[in-house]
Structure formats: C-alpha cells, structure tokens
XYZ file of C-alpha atoms in Angstrom:
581
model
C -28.560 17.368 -30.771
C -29.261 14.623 -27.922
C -27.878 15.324 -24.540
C -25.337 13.488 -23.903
C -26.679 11.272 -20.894
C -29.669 10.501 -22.922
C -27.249 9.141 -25.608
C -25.862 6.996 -23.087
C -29.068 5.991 -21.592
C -30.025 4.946 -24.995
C -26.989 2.829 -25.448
C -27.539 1.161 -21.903
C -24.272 2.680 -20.138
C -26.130 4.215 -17.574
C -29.650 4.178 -16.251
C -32.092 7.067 -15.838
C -31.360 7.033 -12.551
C -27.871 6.961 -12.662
C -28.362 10.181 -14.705
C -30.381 12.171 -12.042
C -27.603 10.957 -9.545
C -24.900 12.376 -11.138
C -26.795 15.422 -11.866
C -27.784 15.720 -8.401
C -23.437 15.464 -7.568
C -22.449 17.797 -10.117
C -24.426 20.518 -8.380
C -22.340 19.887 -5.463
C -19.242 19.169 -7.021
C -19.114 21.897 -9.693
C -17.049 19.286 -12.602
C -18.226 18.436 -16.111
C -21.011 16.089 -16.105
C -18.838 13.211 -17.554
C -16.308 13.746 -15.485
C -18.866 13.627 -12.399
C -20.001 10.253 -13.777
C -16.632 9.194 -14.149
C -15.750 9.522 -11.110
C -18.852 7.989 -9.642
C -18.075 5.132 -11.165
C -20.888 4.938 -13.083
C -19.120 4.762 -16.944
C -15.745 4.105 -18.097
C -13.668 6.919 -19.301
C -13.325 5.229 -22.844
C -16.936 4.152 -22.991
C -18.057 7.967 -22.204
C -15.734 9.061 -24.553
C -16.753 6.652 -27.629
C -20.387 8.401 -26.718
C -19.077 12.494 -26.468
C -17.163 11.670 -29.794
C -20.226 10.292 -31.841
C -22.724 13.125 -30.040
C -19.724 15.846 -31.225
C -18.912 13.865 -34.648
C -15.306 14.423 -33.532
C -13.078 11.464 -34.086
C -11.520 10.011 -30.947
C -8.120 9.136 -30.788
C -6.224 6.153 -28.865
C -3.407 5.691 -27.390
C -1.502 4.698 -30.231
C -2.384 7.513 -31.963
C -0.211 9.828 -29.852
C 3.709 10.650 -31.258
C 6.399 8.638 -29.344
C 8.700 11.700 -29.417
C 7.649 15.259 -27.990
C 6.076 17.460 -31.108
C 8.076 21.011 -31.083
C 5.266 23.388 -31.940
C 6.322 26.786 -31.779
C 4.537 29.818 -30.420
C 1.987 27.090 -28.007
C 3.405 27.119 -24.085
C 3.536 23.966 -22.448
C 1.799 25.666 -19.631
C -1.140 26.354 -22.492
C -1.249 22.494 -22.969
C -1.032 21.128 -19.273
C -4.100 23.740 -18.278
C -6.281 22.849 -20.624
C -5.304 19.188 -21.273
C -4.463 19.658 -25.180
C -1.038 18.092 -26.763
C -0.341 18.228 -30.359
C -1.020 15.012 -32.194
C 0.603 15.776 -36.008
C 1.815 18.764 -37.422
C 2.485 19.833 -41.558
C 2.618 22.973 -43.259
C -0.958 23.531 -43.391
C -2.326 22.041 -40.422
C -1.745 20.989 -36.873
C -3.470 18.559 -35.116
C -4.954 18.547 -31.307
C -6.271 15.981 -28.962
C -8.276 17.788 -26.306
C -9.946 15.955 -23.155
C -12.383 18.859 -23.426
C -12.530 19.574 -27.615
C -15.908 21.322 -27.829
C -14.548 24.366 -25.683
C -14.069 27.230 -27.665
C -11.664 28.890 -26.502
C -8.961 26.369 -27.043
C -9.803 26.496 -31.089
C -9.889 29.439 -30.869
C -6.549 30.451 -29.066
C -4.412 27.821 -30.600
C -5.415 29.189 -34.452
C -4.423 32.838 -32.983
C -1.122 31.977 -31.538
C -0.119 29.457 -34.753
C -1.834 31.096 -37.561
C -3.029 28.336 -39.340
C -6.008 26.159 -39.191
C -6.110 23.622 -36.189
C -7.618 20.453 -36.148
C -9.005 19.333 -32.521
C -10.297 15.871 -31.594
C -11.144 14.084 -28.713
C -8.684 12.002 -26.831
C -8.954 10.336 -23.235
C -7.524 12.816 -20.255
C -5.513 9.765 -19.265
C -3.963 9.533 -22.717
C -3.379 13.254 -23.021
C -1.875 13.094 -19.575
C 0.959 10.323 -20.523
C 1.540 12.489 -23.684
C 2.253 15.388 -21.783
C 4.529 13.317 -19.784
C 6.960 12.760 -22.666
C 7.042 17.003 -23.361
C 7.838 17.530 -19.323
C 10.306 14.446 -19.286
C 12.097 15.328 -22.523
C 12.639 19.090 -21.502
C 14.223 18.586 -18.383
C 16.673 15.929 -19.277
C 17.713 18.416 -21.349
C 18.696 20.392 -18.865
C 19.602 18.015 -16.405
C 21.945 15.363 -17.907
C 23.794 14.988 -14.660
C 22.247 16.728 -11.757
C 25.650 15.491 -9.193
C 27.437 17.680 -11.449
C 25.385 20.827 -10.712
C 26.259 20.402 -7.138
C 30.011 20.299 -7.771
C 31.980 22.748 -6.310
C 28.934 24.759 -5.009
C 29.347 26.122 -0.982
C 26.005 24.367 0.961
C 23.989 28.157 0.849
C 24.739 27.297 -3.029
C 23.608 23.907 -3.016
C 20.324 25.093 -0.942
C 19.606 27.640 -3.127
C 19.967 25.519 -6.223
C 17.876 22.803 -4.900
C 15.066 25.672 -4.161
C 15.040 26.674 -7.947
C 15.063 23.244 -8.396
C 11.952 22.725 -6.272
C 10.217 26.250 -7.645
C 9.997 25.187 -11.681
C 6.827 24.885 -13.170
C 7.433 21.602 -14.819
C 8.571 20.083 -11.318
C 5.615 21.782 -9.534
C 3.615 20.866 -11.824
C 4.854 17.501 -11.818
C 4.502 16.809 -8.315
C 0.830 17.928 -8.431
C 0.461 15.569 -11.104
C 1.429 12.474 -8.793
C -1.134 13.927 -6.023
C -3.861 14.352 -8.154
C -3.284 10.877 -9.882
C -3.486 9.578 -6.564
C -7.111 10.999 -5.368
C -8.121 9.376 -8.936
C -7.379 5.917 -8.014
C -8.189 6.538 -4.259
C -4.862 5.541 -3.446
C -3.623 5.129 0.425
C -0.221 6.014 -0.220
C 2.180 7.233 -2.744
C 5.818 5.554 -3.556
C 8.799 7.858 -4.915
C 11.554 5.582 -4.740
C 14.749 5.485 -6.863
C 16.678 2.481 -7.847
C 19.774 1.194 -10.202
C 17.318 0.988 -13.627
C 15.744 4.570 -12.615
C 12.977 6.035 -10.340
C 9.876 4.507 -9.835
C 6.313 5.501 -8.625
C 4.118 3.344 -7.183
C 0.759 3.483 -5.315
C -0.604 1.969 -2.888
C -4.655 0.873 -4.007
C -6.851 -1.453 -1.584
C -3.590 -2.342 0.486
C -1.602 -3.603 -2.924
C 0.856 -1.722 -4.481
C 0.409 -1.222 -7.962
C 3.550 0.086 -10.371
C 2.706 3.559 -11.996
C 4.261 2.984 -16.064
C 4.987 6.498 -16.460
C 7.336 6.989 -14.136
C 8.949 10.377 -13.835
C 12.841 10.413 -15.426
C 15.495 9.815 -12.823
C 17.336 13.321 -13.735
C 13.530 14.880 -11.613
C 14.797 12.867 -8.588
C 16.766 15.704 -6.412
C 13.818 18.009 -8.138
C 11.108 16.119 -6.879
C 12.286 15.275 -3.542
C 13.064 19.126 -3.004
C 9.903 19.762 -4.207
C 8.152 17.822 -1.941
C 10.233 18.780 1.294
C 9.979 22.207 0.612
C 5.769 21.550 0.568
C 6.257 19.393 3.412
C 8.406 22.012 5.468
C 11.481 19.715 5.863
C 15.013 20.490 5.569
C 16.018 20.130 1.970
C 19.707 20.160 2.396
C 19.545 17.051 4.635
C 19.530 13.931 2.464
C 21.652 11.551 4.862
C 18.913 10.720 7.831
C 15.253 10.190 7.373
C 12.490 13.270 8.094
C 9.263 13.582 8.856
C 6.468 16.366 7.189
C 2.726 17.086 6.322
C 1.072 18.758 3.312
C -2.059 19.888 3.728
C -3.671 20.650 0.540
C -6.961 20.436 -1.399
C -7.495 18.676 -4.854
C -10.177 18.236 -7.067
C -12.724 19.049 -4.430
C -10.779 17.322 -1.698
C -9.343 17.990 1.763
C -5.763 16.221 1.397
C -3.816 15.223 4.434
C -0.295 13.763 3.528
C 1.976 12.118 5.822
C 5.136 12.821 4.262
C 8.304 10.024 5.168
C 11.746 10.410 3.370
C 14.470 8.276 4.096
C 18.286 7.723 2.640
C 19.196 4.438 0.316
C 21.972 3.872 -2.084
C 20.390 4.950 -5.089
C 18.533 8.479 -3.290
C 15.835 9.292 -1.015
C 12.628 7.477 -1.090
C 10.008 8.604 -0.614
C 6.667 8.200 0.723
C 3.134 10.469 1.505
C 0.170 8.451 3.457
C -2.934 10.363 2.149
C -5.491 10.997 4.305
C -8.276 11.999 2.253
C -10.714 13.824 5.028
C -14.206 13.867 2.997
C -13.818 9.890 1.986
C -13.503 8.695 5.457
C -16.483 7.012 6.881
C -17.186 7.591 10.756
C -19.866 5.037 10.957
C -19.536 1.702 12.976
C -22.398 0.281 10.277
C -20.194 1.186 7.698
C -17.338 -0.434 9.007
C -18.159 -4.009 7.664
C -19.017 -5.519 10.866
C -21.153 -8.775 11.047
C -24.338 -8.309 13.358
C -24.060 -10.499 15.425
C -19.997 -9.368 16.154
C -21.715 -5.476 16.140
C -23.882 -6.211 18.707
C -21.367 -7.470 21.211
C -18.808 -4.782 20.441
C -21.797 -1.892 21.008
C -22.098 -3.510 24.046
C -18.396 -3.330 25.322
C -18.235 -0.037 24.303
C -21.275 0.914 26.447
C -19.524 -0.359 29.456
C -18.666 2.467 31.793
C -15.092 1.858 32.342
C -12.391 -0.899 31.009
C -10.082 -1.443 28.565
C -11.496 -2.113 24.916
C -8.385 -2.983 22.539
C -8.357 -3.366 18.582
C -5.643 -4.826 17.257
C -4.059 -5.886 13.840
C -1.045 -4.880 11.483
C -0.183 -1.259 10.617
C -2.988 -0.031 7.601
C -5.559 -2.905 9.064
C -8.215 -0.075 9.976
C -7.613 0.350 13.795
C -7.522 3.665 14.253
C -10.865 4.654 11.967
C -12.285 1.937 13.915
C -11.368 3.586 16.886
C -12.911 6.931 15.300
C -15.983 5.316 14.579
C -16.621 4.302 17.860
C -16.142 7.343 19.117
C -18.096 9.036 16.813
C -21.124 7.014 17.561
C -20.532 7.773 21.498
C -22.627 10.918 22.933
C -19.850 13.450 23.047
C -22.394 16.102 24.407
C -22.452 14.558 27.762
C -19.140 12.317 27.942
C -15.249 14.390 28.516
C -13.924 12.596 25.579
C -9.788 12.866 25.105
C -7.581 11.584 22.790
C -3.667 10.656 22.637
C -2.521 10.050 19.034
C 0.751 9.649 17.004
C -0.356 11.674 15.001
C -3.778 13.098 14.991
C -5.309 11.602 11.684
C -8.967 13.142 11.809
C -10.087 15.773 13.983
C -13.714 14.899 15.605
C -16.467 17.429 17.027
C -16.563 17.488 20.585
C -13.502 15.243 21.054
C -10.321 16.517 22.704
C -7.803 15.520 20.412
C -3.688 15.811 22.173
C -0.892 14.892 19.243
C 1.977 13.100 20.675
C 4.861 16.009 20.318
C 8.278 13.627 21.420
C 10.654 16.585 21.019
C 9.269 18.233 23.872
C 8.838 15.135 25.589
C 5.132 15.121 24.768
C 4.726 11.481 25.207
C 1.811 8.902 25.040
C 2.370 8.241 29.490
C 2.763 12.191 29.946
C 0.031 13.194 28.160
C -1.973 10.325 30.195
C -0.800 11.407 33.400
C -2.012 14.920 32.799
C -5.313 14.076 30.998
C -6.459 11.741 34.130
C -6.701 15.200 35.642
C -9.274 16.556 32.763
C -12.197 14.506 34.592
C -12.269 12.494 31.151
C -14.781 9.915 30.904
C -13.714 8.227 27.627
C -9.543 8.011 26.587
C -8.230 7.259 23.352
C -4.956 5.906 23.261
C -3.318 6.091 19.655
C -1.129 2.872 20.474
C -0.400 0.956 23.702
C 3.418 0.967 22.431
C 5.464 0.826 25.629
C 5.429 -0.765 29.106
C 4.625 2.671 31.391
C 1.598 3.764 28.654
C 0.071 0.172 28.825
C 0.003 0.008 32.889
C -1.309 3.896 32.862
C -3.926 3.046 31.080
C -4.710 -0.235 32.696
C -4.673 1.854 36.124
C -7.233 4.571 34.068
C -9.230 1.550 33.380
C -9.803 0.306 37.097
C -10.498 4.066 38.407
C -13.597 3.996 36.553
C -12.481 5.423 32.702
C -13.111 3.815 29.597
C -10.221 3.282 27.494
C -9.584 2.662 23.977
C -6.462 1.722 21.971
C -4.682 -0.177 19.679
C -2.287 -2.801 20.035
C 0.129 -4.397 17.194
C -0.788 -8.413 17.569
C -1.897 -11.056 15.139
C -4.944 -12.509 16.904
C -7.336 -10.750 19.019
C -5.912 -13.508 21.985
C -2.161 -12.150 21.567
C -3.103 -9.102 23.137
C -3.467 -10.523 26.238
C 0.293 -12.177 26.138
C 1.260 -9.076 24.663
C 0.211 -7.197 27.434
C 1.444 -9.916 29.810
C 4.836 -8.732 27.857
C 4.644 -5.173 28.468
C 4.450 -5.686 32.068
C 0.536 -5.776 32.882
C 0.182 -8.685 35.618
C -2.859 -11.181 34.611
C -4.775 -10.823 37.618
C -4.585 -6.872 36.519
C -5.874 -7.948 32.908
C -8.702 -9.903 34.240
C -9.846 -7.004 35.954
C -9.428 -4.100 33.389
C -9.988 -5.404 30.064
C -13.131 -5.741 29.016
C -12.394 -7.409 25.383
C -10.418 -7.615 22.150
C -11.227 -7.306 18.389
C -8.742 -8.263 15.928
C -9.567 -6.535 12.575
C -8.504 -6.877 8.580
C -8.984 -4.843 5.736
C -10.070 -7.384 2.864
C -10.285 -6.053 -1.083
C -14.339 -5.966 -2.192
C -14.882 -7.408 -5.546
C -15.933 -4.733 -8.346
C -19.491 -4.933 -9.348
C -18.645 -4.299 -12.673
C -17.097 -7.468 -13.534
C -17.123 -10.043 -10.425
C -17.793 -13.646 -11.851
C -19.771 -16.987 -10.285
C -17.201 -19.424 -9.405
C -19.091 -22.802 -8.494
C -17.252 -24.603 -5.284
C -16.697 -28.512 -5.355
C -17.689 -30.610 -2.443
C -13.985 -31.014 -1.625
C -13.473 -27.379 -1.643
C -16.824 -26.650 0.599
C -15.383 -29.237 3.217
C -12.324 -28.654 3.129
C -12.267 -24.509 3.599
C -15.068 -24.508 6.038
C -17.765 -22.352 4.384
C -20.303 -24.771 4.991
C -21.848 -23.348 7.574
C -21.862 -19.601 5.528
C -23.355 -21.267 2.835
C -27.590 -20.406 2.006
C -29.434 -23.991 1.818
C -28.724 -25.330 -1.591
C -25.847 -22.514 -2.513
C -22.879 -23.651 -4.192
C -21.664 -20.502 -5.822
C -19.312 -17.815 -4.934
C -17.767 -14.706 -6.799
C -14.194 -14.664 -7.996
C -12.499 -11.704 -9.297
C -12.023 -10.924 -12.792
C -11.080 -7.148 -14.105
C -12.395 -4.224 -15.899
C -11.363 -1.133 -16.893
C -13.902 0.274 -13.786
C -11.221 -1.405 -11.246
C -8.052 -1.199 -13.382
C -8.334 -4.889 -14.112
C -7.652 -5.806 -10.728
C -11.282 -7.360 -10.192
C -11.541 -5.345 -6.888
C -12.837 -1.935 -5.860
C -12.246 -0.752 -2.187
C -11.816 -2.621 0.809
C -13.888 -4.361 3.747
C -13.140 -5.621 7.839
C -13.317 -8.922 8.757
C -13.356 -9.152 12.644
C -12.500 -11.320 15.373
C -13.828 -10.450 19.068
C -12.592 -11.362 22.045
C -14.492 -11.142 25.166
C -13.609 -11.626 28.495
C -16.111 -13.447 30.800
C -15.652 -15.605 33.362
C -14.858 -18.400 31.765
C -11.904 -16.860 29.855
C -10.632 -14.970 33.437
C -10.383 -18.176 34.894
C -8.551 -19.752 31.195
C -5.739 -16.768 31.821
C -5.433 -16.750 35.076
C -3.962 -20.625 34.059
C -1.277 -19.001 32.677
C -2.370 -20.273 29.333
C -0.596 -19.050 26.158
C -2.327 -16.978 22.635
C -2.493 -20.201 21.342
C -4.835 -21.983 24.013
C -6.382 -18.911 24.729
C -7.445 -18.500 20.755
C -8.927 -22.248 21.070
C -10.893 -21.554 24.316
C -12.548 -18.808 22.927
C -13.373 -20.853 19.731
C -14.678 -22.969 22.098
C -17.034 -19.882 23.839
C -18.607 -19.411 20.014
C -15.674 -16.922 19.001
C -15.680 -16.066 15.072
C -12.200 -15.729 13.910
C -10.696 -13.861 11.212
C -10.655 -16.379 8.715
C -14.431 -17.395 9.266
C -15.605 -13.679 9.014
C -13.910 -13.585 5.801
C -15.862 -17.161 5.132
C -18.684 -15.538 5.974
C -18.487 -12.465 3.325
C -17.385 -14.867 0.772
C -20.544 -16.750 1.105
C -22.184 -13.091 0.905
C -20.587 -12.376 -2.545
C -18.584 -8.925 -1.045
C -14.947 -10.707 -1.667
C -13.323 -13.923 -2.846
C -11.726 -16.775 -1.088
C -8.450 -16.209 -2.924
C -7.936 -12.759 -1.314
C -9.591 -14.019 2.582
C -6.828 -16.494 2.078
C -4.311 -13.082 1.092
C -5.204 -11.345 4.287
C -5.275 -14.670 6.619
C -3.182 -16.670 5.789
C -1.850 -17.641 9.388
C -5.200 -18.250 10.157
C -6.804 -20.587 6.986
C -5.559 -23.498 8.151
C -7.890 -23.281 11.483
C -10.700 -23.961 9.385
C -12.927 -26.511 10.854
C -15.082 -26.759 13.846
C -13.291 -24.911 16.919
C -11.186 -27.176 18.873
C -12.378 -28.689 22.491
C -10.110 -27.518 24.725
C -9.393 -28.573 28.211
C -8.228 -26.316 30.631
C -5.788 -27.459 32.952
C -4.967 -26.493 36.854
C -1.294 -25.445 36.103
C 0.581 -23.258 33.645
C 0.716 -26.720 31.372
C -2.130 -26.926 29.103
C -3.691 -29.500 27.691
C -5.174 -29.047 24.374
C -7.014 -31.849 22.396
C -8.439 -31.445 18.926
C-alpha cells in the first residue's frame, strides 16, 4: 500500500515539499499527518479525505449521508462517540453502520462490535461532518430535559438557584459543548467568539479576519443558562448575577495552543450575551517586518522609535492592530540595556525583559497612578496601553519632555486627529510640538487566499479614477479580486494585513499646528510633506496582489474619496486656514 502523501503527491494536491514540511510539523506538533496538513493549509479536508478513502478502500460518506434525527443505539455512550469522533450512520438487525474521522483505528472496530454484538460497518466521514452529527445527539438530549429551563428556577431559594446553575454548568454534554465552541474557534483562527441569544433562538457567531461570520449549528436555546454558567464558572465570575455585565479570563490550552480568553457578558432582553476575545499566544507575531509595513513607511517609523525620548502614538479603531504593533516595537528594542515598563488594560502578551503593570481600577490601580510611580523606576522606554483620559495624556506628555520615550495608543481616525485629540484632552500645542515625535494611523485589511484569488483587469476609468496609477508596474493593468474556496471558507480571504499612515512632526508641521489648524488641514499639509495615507497604502498592496480594492475600500472608506494627488495647501498666519485644492 502507497503512503498516503505519496498518493497525494501523485494526484498533484501537494508537492514533495509540502510533504517534508508537514512531516517536519508533525514532529513538533504530535497530530495525524493529515490533520497536520490540514491545518497547514496545505489540502482541503474533503480533498484529503477523497485520497485516505481510496488508499483505505473505505467508502466516504457526505453530508447528506448523515440521519436528520439522532440514531438511539443502545449499549454505545455518547461520551464513546464524541472521543473518538464516531456517530452511527444506519442501523438494522444485522448491522450498524459508523462514520469515523479516524476509521482505520482499531480499536474503535473493535470496541463498538464488543459492546453491540453484532458486526459493525465503519467508513470514513469528514470530522466536520461527524462533528454537526454529534450536534443533533447533544442538542436532542438536553431539550429533553430542559423544555423550560425558567421553570426549574421557580420557587427555588438563590443557594438553590446557584447550586442548580452549577450542575447545570458541571454536565458533560454542556462541558463538552463549550469546549466544542473553543476548539472550533482555534480551527478557523477566529478573534472572537459570539454567544448571543435572541427572539428566534441563540446564535453563535465568530469573528474571522475582522468579519463576523454566522456559525449554522448553533447550540439549542434550552443550553443558554447552561452555557453561560458554564462559561462564568471557567471564567471565575459570579454565576448568580445575570442583571449587570462582568468581566473574566480563561486561560486554557487547545490543540497544541496557549489560549487567552477575554471573557465579556452582558444583560439583554432575550439573556446574556456573550463574548470571549481569544488571544492565541503561539500565533502572534512580534516582528515589525511581519507587521505589513511598506519600506519606505518602516524606515521612518525605526527611526522615531530610535529617538531617545518623545511621544510616538499609533492610533486607529478598537481590533485595528495597535497594541501588537506596540509589542512589536518593543520587541525589536534592546531590552538588555533599556528599563522597559508597561501600563496596559489588560496585559495581552507578556514580553521577556519588559516590565509589564495591568491596570487594576478596583484598587485604584489606574493608567496616571501607575505612571506617577513608574517615573520613579528610572524607566527608559513607557508603554502606555491607551492615552484614555486628560491627567494620563499630560503625564505622559511631561514623561516625554524629561527625557523618556513613550509609546501609546490613541482612538482617532487619521494619524492627524491625534493631534486635535490631544489638543482635546487638555495637552496645549506648543506642549505637542515639543513632545511628540510622530503618529501612525494603522488598519487591519483581509489578504486574499492563495488558493483561489482571481486576475481582475482595471479599465482606464477605474485606474484614474481610484488613484493606483502611481502603484501600478510599467505596463500592469491587472489586480486580484477575491473569489472562495473551501481553503478560506469561500470567503476569498485568508488572514489579515496593516496598511499605515505616518505622521511626522518636523518643522514644517510645528509651525502648521502652532496655526491652530484643524485634522483636516493638518491631514492635507502632510499630504503635501509626501505623507502616504491609509487609503494609498492599501493602493499600494492592491497593486502588489496581497488584497483587493473592494475590501481597501471596506476598511477606508472615509478616506477613498481623497484619492488623487495630495492637495496644495496654504498655510495661513491665523487660526483661519486657507485650503485650496
């Protein structure tokens, strides 16, 4: 019998090389080889399977295949099924019938003829498939037993009603449930997971390159108080409070991975929703290379960050990258010979040779009191988690001018906001002129899948009239455009990208704020100093084939229709500016 990765050489799923590589990963990783190239991204689940099933001369079964309605199949545990990903296909009097995700293991034959006594018939079926089938046996048992979970709670005392919701929480089916949703997460490298229950029933949704994306098998509403006790009782929250929102964190490790989830639960009409941020701590990438930075907008932004002392600000909307940015910069500073110290909300990744401080606001552990105290650590570089309030943003200024670099985030649009921002929170001009050293704006863009990315030819009109032009390789007229596979879910896109904007502040742009000027006429003067914007970074990776124009135009949409040549702007005397195009 041929191995199976040279039957899918052979077939031209995978090349040699692609074999070795996953080879190479499942010595580290310890899985099945297919799975390991499944999860590469190397083959599709169904095309590995069609390949397993004609190498075992097992038939493989599809979705279809599977019984609408739970089979009851006495003397197998549903426990037997979920650990070893087996559900019953068909059943008569002589013969039952199995789709396995792994058939050729032995022992499930071999322990499912012992505990039925009769001859078994196992094929090969897709774990996703087997999964959803499995959902129907968990679903169907406990609406059984939970046709109306308010009237469990009648009449019970509230040490009752918490001990009810903890038996709730400690079932097998619910725990295993719950894992379920974590561990389908970590397969689609989802950011964040969505428990939220509505009028027509409960829904799960996750979030996948910054778009939510509706889960079909969504757990039956009767699981809701089940779930959510579940999950605060992992999360270390009070599971008798379900009138004001709380706060936990699961730490937990799955399929190989160090999980980190941010657990949120708040009250609505229909229940608590739910959400958990996952943090996945062996994915993230600490490199500023890797951070999908232009060159040329590298270059300058290694350069502020070598400065000495000065405020370096990255701004954009919440789940736009800031913080890892921030974590990549620090990472690629010399923590060896630099005091390095941190002030986050909350720490998100702990870094060698960085002290890290988490904001603790029940003790009155706040971003300004931990900066007060840390200016006495001798630091040489802070981190600030978020410039969020007037006293933190003037601390930090004053850090700035007493010879400390300092990093932090702000919430604005445009990279030139901050400075009006600031200007909001209380900072006086001539104290931003003198502290901040620059500003990069930053956006997460969707990269198109390799797998299945299409040429799109652009028309003259469109050329002009977006502003690629000047992106464009002598002679190119061709872009990619998204299309779908089953590699990307048939989204057309697989992971995610920055596009930058940096904001420097020389001379020339001192003199444009100390004006008075506004984000808008500071955005065209810095156009006007060779500034790339947002927008024509995204241009730019367009032209490069890493993402298509329909999703730059997604992520920038306040920003597309500055598409031409940057504006000449003259700067006027007085707080009036005047601004010609």
């Amino acid at each position: 019998m041929k191995k199976i990765g040279e039957l899918l050489v052979e077939q031209g799923k995978v090349s040699e090389r692609d074999v070795e590589r996953t080879l190479l990963a499942q010595s580290e990783m310890g899985d099945m080889f297919g799975q390991v190239l499944i999860k590469l991204g190397l083959v599709s689940e169904l095309d590995f399977a069609q390949v397993l099933s004609q190498q075992l001369g097992l038939a493989l079964y599809a979705a279809a295949d599977y019984p609408d309605a739970p089979l009851a199949i006495d003397g197998v545990a549903l426990d037997f099924l979920f650990s070893n990903a087996v559900v019953p296909v068909s059943a008569d009097a002589g013969q039952v019938k199995f789709a396995a995700a792994v058939p050729q293991d032995p022992f499930i034959s071999k322990a499912l003829s012992m505990a039925l006594d009769k001859p078994v018939d196992i094929a090969l079926g897709l774990e996703s498939d087997i999964n959803r089938a499995l959902q129907v046996y968990l679903q169907s048992g406990e609406e059984g037993e939970e046709d109306d979970v308010n009237d469990q709670f009648a009449g019970q005392s509230d040490d009752e009603f918490i001990e009810h919701l903890r038996d709730l929480a400690s079932e097998a089916p619910v725990i295993r449930l719950v894992n379920q949703i974590i561990h389908r997460a970590v397969d689609m490298s989802a950011s964040d997971i969505h428990i939220e229950p509505f009028e027509d029933g409960l829904h799960l949704r996750y979030r996948v390159d910054g778009v939510l994306q509706e889960h079909p098998d969504a757990p039956a509403p009767s699981l809701s108080a089940a779930i959510a006790s579940r999950i605060k009782l992992l999360s270390h929250m009070n599971i008798a409070e379900q009138r004001l929102p709380q706060d936990g964190r699961i730490m937990t490790r799955v399929k190989g991975h160090e999980l980190d989830l941010r657990v949120s639960t708040i009250p609505t009409v229909h229940g608590e929703s739910i959400v958990m941020r996952v943090l996945d701590r062996e994915s993230i990438r600490l490199s500023l290379t890797d951070m999908g930075f232009s060159d040329d907008t590298l270059g300058r932004y290694r350069e502020l960050l070598a400065r000495p002392h000065g405020v370096l600000l990255v701004t954009g909307p919440t789940g736009s990258g800031k913080t890892t940015t921030l974590y990549a910069s620090l990472a690629s500073l010399d923590s060896g010979h630099l005091k390095i110290i941190t002030v986050e909300d909350p720490v998100e990744y702990q870094l060698q040779g960085v002290n890290q401080i988490q904001v603790q606001s029940q003790i009155e552990l706040t971003f300004a009191r931990a900066l007060r105290s840390i200016l006495r650590q001798d630091p040489d570089i802070i981190m600030i988690g978020e410039m969020r309030d007037t006293e933190t943003a003037q601390i930090g200024v004053q850090s700035a001018l007493t010879g400390h670099l300092v990093l932090s985030t702000l919430h604005t649009n445009t990279a030139a906001g901050a400075i009006t921002r600031l200007e909001d929170m209380g900072v006086e001009r001539y104290l931003i002129t003198s502290s901040v050293n620059g500003v990069l704006a930053q956006r997460l863009v969707r990269t198109l899948c390799t797998h299945c990315k299409q040429k799109t030819t652009l028309s003259p009109e469109t050329i002009a009239r977006s502003g690629i032009a000047p992106y464009l390789a002598d002679g190119q007229h061709e872009v990619y455009q998204a299309a779908g596979c089953s590699h990307c879910m048939e989204t057309g896109y697989s992971g995610r990208t920055s596009i930058h904007e940096l904001f420097p502040l020389d001379e020339e742009m001192h003199r444009v704020i100390m004006s008075g000027a506004d984000a808008t006429v500071l955005h065209a003067a810095a156009r006007r100093q060779g500034m790339i914007t947002l927008y024509e970074d995204g241009l730019r990776k367009v032209a490069a084939g890493l993402t298509s124009m329909e999703e730059v135009l997604r992520v920038t949409q306040d920003q597309s229709e500055d598409m031409a040549a940057p504006e000449v702007v003259e700067v006027a005397p007085k707080a009036e500016q005047a601004v010609s195009v």
